[in-house]
Coordinates of C-alpha atoms in Angstrom, one line a residue:
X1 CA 117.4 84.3 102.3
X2 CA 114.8 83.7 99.6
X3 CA 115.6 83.9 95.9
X4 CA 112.7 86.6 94.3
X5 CA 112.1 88.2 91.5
X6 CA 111.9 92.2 92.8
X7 CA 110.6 95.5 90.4
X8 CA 113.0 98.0 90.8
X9 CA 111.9 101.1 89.8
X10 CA 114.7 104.4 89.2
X11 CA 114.1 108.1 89.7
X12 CA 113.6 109.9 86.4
X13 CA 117.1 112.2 86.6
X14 CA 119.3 108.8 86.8
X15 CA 122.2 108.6 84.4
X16 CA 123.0 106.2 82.1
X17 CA 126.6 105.5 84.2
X18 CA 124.1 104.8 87.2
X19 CA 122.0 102.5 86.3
X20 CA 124.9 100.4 84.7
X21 CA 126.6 100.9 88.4
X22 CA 123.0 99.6 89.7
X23 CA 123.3 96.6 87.4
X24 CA 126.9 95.8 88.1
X25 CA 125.8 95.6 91.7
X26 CA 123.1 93.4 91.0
X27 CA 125.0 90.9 89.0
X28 CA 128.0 90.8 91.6
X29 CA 125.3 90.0 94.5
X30 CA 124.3 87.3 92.7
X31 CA 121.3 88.6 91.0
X32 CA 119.9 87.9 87.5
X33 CA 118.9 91.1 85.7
X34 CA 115.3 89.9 83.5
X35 CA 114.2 93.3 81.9
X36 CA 115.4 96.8 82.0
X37 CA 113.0 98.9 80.5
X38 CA 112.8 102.4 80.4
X39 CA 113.0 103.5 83.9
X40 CA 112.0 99.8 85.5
X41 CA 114.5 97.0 86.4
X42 CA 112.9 93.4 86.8
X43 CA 115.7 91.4 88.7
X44 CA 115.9 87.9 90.2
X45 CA 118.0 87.9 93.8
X46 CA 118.4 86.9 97.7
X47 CA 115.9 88.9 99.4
X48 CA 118.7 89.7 101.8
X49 CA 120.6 92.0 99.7
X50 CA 117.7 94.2 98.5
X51 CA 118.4 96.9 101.4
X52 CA 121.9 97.3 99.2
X53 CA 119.8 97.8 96.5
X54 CA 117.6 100.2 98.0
X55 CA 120.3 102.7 99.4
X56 CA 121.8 103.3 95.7
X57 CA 121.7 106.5 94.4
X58 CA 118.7 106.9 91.9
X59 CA 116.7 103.9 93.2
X60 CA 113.3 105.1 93.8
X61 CA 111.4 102.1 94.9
X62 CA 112.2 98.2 95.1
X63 CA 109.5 95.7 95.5
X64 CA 108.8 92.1 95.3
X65 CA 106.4 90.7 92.2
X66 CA 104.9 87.7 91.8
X67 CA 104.5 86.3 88.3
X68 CA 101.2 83.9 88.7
X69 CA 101.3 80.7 86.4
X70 CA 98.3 80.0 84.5
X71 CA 97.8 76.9 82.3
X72 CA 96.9 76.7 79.0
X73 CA 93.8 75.2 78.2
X74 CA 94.1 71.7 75.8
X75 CA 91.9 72.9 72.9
X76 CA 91.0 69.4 71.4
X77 CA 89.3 70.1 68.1
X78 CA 86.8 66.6 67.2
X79 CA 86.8 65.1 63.8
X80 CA 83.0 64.9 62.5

C-alpha cells in the first residue's frame, strides 16, 4: 500500500466515454490524475488498486515511473 505515480498507457481504438470511465475510477480509488495526453495517463495512487486498473477495458499497459530530482546548480556570477 504505497502511494506511486504509475504511466498508464490506453489501446488506440479506446473511446472518449472510456477513458473518462478510466478516470472516474481513478479519482474514486483515491488516485490523482497528473497528465492525460494523447493516448498516455500519468496518475498518482495506492499501488494496491492498480490490478483494478489493469482489468479495464482499453487499458493496454500500466507501469510505475519514477520522476528523479535533480538540483539546480547556484550560478553565482562575481563582480570584477
Amino acid at each position: 500500500m504505497v502511494f506511486e505515480t504509475y504511466l498508464i498507457s490506453l489501446n488506440g481504438s479506446i473511446s472518449p466515454t472510456e477513458v473518462e470511465h478510466i478516470l472516474k475510477t481513478l479519482t474514486s480509488l483515491g488516485g490523482n490524475v497528473n497528465m492525460v495526453v494523447k493516448r498516455s495517463i500519468i496518475a498518482s495512487l495506492d499501488s494496491a488498486h492498480v490490478d483494478i486498473i489493469r482489468k479495464k477495458p482499453g487499458v493496454k499497459l500500466v507501469g510505475g515511473i519514477n520522476f528523479k530530482g535533480r538540483k539546480v546548480r547556484k550560478i553565482v556570477k562575481r563582480e570584477s
